[in-house]
CSV table of C-alpha atoms in Angstrom, one decimal:
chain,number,residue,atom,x,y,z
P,8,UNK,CA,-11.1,-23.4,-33.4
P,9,UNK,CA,-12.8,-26.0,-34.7
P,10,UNK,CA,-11.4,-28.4,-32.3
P,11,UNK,CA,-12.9,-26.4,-29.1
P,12,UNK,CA,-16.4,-26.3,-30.7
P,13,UNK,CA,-15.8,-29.5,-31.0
P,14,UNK,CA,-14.9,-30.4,-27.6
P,15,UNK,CA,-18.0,-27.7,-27.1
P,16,UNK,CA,-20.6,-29.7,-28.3
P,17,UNK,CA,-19.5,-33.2,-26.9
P,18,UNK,CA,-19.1,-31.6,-23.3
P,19,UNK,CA,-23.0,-29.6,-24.1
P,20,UNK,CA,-24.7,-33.1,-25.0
P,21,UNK,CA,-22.8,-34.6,-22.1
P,22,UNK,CA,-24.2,-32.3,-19.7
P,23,UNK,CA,-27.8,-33.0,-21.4
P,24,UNK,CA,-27.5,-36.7,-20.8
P,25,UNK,CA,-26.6,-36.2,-16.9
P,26,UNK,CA,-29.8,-33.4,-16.7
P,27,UNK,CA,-31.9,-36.0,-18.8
P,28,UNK,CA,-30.4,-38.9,-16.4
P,29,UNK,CA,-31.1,-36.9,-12.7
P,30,UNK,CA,-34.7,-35.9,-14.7
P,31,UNK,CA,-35.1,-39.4,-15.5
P,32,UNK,CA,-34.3,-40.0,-11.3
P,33,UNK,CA,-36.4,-37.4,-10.1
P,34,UNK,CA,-39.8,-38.7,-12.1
P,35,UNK,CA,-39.1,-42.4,-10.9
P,36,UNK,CA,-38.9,-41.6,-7.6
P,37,UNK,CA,-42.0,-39.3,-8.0
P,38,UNK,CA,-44.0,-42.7,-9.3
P,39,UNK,CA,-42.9,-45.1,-6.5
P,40,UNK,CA,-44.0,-42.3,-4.1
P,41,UNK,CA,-47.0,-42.1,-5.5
P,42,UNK,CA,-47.6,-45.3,-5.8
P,43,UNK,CA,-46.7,-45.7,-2.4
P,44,UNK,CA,-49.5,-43.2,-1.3
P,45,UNK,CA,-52.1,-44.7,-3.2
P,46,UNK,CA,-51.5,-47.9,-1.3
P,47,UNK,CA,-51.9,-46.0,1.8
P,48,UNK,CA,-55.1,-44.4,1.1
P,49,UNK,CA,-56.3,-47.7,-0.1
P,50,UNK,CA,-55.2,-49.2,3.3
P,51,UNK,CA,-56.8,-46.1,5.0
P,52,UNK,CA,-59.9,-46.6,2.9
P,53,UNK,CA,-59.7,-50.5,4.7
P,54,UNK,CA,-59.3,-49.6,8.1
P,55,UNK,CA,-62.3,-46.5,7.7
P,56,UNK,CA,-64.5,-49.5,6.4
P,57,UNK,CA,-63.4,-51.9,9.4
P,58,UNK,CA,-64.0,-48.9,12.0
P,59,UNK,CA,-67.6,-48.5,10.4
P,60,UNK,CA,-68.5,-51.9,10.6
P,61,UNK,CA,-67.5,-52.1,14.3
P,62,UNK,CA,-69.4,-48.9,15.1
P,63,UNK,CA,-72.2,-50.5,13.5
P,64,UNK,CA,-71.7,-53.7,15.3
P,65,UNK,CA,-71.7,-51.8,18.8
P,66,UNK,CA,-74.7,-49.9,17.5
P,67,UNK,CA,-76.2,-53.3,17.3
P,68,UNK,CA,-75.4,-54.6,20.9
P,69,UNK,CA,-76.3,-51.6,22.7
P,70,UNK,CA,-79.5,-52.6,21.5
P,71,UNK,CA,-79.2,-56.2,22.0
P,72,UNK,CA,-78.0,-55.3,25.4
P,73,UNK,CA,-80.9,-53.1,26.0
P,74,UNK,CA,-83.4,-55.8,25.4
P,75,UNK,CA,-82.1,-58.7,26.8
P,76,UNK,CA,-81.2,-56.2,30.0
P,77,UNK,CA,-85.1,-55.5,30.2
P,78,UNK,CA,-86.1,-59.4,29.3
P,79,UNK,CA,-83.9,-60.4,32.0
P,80,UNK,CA,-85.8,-57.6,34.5
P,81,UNK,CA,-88.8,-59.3,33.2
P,82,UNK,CA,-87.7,-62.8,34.3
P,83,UNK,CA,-87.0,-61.9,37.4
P,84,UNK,CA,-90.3,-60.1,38.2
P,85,UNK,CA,-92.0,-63.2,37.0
P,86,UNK,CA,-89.5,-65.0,39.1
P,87,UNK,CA,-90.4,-63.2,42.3
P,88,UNK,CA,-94.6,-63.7,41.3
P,89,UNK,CA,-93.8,-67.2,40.9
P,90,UNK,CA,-91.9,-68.1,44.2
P,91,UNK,CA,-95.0,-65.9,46.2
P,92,UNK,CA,-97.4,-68.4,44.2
P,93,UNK,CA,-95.6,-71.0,45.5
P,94,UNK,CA,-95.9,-69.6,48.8
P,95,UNK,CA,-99.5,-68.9,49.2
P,96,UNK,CA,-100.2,-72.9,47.1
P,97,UNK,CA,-98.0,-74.2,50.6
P,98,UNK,CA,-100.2,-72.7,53.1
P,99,UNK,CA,-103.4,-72.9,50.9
P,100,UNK,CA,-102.4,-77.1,50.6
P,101,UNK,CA,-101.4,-77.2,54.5
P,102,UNK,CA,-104.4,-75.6,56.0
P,103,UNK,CA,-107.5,-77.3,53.3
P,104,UNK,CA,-105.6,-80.1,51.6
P,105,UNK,CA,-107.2,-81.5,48.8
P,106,UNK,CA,-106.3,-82.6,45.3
P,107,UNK,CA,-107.5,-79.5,44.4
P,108,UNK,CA,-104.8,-77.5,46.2
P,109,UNK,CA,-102.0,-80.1,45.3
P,110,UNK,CA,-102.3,-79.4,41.7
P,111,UNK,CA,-102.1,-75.6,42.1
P,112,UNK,CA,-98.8,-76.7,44.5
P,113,UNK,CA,-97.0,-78.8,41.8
P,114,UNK,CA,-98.5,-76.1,39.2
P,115,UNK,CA,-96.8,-72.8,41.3
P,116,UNK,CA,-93.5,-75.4,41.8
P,117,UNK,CA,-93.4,-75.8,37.8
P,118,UNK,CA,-93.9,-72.1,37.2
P,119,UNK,CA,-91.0,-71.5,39.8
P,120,UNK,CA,-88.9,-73.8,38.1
P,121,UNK,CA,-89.9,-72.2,34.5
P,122,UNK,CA,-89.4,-68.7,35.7
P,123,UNK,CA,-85.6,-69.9,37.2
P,124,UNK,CA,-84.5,-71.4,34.3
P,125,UNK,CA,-85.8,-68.4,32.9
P,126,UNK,CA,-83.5,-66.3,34.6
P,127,UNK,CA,-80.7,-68.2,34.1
P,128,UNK,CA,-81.0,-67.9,30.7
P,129,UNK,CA,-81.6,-64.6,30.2
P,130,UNK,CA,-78.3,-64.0,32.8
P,131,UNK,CA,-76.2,-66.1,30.6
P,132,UNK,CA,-77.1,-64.2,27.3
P,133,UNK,CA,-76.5,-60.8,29.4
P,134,UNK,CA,-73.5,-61.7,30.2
P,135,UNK,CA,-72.6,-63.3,26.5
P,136,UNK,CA,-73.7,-59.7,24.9
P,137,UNK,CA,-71.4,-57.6,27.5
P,138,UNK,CA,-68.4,-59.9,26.8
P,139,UNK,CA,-68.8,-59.4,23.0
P,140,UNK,CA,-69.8,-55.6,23.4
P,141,UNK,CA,-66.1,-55.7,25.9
P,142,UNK,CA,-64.1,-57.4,22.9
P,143,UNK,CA,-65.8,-54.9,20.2
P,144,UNK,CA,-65.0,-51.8,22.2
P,145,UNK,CA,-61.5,-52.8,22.4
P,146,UNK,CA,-61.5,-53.5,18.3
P,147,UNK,CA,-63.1,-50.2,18.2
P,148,UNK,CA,-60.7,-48.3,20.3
P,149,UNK,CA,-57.7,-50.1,17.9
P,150,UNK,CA,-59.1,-49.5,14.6
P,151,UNK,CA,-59.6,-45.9,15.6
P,152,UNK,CA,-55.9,-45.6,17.3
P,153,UNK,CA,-55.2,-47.2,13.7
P,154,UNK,CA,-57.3,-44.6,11.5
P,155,UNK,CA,-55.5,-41.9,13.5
P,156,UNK,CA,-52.0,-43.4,12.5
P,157,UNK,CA,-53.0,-44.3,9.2
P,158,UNK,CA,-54.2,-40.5,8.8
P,159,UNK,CA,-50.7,-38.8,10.2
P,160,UNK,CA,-48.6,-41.5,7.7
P,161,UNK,CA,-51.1,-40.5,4.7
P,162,UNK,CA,-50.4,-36.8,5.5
P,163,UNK,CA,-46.5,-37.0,5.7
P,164,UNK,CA,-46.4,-39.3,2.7
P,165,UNK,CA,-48.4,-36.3,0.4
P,166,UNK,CA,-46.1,-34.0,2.0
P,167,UNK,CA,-43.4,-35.6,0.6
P,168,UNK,CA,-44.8,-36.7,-2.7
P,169,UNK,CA,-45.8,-32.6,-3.0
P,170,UNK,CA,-42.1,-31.6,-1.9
P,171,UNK,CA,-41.0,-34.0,-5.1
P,172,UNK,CA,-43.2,-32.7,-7.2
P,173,UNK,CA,-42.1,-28.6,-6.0
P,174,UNK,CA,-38.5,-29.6,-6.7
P,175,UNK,CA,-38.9,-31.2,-9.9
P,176,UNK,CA,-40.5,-28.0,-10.7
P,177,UNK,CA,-37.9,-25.7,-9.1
P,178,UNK,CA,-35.0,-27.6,-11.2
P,179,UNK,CA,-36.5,-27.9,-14.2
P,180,UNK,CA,-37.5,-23.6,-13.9
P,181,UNK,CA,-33.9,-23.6,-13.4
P,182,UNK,CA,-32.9,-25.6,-16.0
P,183,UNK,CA,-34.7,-23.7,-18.2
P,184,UNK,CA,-33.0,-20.7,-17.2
P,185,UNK,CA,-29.9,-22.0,-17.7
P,186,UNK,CA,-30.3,-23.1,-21.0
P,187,UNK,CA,-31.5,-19.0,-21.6
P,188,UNK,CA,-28.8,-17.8,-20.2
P,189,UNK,CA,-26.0,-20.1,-22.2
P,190,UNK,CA,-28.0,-19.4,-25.2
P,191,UNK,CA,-27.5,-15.6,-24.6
P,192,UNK,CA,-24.1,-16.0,-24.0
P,193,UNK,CA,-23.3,-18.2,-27.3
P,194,UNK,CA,-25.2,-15.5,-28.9
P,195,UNK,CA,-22.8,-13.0,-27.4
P,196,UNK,CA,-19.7,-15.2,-27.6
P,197,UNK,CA,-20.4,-16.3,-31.5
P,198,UNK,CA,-17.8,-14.9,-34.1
P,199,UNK,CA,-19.1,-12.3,-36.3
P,200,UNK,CA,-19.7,-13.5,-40.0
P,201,UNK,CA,-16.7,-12.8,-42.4
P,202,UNK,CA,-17.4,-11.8,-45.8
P,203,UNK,CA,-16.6,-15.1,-48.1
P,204,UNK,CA,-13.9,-14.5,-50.4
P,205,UNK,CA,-14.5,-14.2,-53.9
P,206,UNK,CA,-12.1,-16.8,-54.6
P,207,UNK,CA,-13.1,-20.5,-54.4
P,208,UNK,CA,-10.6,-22.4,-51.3
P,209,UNK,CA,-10.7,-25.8,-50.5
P,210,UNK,CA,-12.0,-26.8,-47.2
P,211,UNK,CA,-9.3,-27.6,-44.9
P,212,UNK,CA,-9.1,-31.4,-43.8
P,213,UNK,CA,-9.4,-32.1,-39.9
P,214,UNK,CA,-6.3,-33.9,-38.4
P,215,UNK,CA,-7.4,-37.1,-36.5
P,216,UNK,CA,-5.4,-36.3,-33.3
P,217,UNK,CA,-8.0,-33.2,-32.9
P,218,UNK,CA,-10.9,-36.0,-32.6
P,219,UNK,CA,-9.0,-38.2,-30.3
P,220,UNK,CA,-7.6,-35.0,-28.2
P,221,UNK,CA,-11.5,-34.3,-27.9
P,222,UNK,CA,-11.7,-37.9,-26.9
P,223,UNK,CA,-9.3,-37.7,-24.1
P,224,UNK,CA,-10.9,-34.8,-22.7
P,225,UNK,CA,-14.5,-36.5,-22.0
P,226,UNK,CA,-13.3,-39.6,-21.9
P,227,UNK,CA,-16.4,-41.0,-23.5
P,228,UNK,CA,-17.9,-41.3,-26.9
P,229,UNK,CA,-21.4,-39.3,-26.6
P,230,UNK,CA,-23.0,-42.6,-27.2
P,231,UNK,CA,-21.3,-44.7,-24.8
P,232,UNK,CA,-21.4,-41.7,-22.2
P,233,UNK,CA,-25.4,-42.0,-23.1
P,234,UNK,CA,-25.3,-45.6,-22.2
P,235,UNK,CA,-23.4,-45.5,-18.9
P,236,UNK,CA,-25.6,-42.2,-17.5
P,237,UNK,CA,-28.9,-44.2,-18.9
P,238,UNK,CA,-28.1,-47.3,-16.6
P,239,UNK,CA,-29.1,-45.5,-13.3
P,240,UNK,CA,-32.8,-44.5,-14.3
P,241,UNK,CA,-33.4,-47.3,-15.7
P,242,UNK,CA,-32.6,-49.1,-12.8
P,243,UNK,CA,-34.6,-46.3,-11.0
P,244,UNK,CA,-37.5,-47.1,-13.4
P,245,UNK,CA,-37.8,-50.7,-12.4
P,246,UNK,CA,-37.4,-49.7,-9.0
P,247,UNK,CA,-40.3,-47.5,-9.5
P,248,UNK,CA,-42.8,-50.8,-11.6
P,249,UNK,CA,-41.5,-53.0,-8.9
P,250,UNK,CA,-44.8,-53.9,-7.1
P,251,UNK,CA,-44.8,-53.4,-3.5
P,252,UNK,CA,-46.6,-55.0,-0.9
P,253,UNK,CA,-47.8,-53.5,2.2
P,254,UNK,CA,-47.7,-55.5,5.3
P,255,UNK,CA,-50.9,-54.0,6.5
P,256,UNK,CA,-53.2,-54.9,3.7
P,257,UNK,CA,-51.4,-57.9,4.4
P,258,UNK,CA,-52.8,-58.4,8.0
P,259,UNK,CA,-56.4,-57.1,6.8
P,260,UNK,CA,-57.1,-59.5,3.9
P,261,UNK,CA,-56.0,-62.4,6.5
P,262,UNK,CA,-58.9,-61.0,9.1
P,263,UNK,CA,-61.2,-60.4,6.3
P,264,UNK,CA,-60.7,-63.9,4.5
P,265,UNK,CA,-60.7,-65.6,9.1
P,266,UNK,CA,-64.1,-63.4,9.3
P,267,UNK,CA,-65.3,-64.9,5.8
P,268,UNK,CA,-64.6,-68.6,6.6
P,269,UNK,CA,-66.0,-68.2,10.5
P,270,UNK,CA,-69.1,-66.9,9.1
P,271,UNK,CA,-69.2,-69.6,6.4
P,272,UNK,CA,-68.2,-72.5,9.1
P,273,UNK,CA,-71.8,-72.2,10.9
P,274,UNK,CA,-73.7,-73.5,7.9
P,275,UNK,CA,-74.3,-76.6,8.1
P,276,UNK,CA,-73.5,-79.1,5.0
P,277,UNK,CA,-75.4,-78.5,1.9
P,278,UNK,CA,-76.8,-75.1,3.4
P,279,UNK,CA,-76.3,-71.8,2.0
P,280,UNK,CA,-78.1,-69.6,4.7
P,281,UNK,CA,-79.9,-66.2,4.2
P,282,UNK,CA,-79.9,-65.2,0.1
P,283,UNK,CA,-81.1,-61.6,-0.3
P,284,UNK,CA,-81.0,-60.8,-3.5
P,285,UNK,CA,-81.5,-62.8,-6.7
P,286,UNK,CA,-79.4,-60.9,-9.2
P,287,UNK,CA,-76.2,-58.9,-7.5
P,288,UNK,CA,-73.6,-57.0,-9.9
P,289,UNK,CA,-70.9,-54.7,-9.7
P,290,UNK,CA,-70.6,-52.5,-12.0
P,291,UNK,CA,-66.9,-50.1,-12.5
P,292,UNK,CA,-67.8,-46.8,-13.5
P,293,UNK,CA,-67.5,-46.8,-17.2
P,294,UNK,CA,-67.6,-50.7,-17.6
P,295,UNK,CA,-70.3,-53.4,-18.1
P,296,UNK,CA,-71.9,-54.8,-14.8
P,297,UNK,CA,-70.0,-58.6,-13.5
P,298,UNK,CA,-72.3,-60.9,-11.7
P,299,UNK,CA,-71.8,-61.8,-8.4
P,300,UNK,CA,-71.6,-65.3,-7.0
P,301,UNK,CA,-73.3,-66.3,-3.8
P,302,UNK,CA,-71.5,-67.8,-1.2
P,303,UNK,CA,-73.8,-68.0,1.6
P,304,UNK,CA,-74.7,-66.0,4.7
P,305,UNK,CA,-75.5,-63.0,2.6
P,306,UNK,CA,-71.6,-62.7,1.4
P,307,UNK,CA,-71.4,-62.5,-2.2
P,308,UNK,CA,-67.6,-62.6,-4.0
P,309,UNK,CA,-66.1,-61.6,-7.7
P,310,UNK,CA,-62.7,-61.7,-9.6
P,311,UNK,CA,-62.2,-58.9,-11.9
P,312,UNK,CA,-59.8,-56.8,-13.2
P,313,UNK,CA,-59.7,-53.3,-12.4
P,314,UNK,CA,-58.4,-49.9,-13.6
P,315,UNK,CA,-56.0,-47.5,-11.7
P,316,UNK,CA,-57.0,-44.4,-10.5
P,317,UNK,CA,-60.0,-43.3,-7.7
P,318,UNK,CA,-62.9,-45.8,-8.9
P,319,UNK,CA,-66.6,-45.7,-8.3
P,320,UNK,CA,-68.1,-49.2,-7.7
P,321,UNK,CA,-71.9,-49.6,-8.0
P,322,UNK,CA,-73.3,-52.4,-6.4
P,323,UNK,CA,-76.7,-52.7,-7.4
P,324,UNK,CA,-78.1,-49.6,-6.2
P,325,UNK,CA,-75.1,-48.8,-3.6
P,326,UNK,CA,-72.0,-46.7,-4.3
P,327,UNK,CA,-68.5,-47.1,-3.0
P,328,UNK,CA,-65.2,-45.3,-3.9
P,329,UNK,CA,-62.2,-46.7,-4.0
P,330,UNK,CA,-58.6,-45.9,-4.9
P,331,UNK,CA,-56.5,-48.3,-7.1
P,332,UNK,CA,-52.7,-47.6,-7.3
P,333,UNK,CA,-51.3,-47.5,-10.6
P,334,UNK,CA,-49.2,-50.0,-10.5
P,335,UNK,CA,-52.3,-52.2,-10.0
P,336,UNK,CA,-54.0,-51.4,-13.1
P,337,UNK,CA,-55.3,-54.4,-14.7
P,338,UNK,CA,-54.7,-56.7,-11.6
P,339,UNK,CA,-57.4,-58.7,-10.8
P,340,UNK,CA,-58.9,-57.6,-7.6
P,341,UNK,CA,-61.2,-59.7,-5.1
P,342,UNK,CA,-64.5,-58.0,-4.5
P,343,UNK,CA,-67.1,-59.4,-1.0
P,344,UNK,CA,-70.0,-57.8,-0.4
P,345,UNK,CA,-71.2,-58.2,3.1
P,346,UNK,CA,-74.9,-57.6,2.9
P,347,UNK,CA,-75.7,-58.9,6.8
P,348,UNK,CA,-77.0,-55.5,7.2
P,349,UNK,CA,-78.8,-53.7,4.1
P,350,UNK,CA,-78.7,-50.3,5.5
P,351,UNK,CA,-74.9,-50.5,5.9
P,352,UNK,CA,-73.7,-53.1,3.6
P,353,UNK,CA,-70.0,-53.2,3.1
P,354,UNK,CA,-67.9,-54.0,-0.2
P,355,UNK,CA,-64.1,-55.3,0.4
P,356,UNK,CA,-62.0,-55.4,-1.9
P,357,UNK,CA,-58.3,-56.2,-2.2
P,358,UNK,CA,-55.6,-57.7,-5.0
P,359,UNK,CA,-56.2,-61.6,-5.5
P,360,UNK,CA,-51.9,-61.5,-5.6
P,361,UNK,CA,-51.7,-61.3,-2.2
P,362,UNK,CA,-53.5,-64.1,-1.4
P,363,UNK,CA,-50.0,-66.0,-1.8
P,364,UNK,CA,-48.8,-64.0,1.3
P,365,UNK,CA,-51.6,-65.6,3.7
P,366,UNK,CA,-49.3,-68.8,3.4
């Protein structure tokens, strides 16, 4: 008897190492989902910022396009005035010529020239504004094809990070009812109490072949079976710190550091360009305020550390929420505000280790 409660007991804390072990599983895959969805939204969060600067940018040429579509109307009606001043200067000089009527001449002629030169100008930045509006329509058309992806990958990845989280649930409500019902039935099962002797009996010794028989059967001290069913998770748990790197925050931190540098490239040496503001912090919600530094063409940068979770970044008097994954916490994160336009500044922001994977 004592033997199979024996074997009892080694075979019940077995089977709670395994349960503890597939547990263990379940919750470290849970945390590299996860993680992997808050990488998506933050890439999401990217490309939504990207497609509202390029709406914004159309915004602007459709206006651009507008007025230099009307200045070049204008050109040509003074164009048209010009070359019928030139006109009536020819006759006026042919029929009564005069010095009087040769200035007018080479006047009209100069106008002529003026207003052509005029034209061609105003033709050539026409046609400059249509080209760029052409490229930006394209961008606009792919970063919304990409927010549209990026929106069906989001919603399959919380679909499966909410089926993880249901069947950890559903196995540990079974579990639990397990355990219940083999508490009930050792309840049930259990010998009933006999009344103790009045005489005093030594307590009989155990033979050793009963522990190693017990041995035999599991095959495992409950220790070493601990060890051996522990290696998986923890391998599992790794697996789950392990930091990963998506490819397309990859591809937008190269365009956003190729758009920083071009914009920085037309100063010329020992210029800064426009400087808006003369103090510019960001401040984490919860956190003292970091100064920005001032790298010219209204583009302002900071290093700082930042804290997992959705954040709220104020930026002066500006607002911007962001979501960092928790594997990130206490990374240092690259911070450029973009304040070209005021009513629609942007702030981008991305880890500074994957700078390395520009290279």
């Amino acid at each position: 008897m004592v033997v199979n409660r024996g074997r009892s007991l080694l075979f019940a804390g077995l089977l709670g190492v395994v349960g503890w072990s597939v547990e263990l599983q379940a919750a470290s895959s849970l945390t590299v989902e996860q993680n992997r969805l808050a990488r998506m939204e933050q890439v999401q969060e990217n490309r939504l910022v990207e497609l509202e600067d390029i709406e914004n940018e159309i915004v602007s040429y459709e206006y651009k396009l507008e007025r230099a579509q009307n200045s070049l109307s204008e050109a040509r009606k003074n164009y048209q005035q010009s070359l019928v001043a030139v006109k009536t200067a020819e006759r006026e000089h042919k029929g009564t010529a005069s010095t009087d009527t040769a200035r007018a001449l080479k006047k009209a002629k100069h106008a002529l020239n003026m207003a052509e030169r005029g034209v061609d100008s105003r033709n050539r930045r026409v046609e400059f504004i249509q080209t760029n509006y052409g490229e930006l329509e394209v961008r606009l058309a792919d970063a919304r094809e990409s927010v549209a992806g990026g929106k069906s990958r989001l919603e399959a990845q919380q679909s499966l990070v909410d089926s993880l989280v249901k069947e950890m649930l559903s196995d540990a409500k079974t579990a639990k009812a397990k355990t219940a019902k083999k508490k009930v039935a050792a309840k049930q099962s259990a010998p009933k109490p006999e009344i103790a002797p009045t005489v005093v009996i030594s307590a009989p010794e155990v033979p050793e072949p009963t522990l190693a028989a017990a041995g035999d059967v599991t095959n495992a001290t409950p220790a070493s079976a601990a060890s051996d069913e522990a290696a998986p998770p923890s391998e599992a748990a790794a697996a789950a710190g392990a930091r990963e790197v998506d490819p397309e925050m990859v591809e937008y931190v190269r365009g956003e550091r190729a758009r920083l540098e071009k914009l920085l490239s037309q100063l010329a040496e020992g210029e800064t360009g426009k400087h808006t503001f003369r103090n510019l912090t960001l401040k984490p919600k919860g956190e003292d305020s970091v100064e920005f530094e001032f790298l010219g063409q209204d583009q302002y940068r900071v290093i700082m550390p930042v804290t997992a979770g959705r954040q709220t970044y104020k930026v002066n008097s500006w607002k911007f929420r962001r979501t960092i994954p928790a594997d990130d916490n206490g990374e240092r994160y690259v911070f450029v505000f973009d304040a070209r336009r005021l009513s629609r500044p942007r702030l981008v922001m991305y880890p500074e280790y994957l700078l390395p994977e520009l290279d």
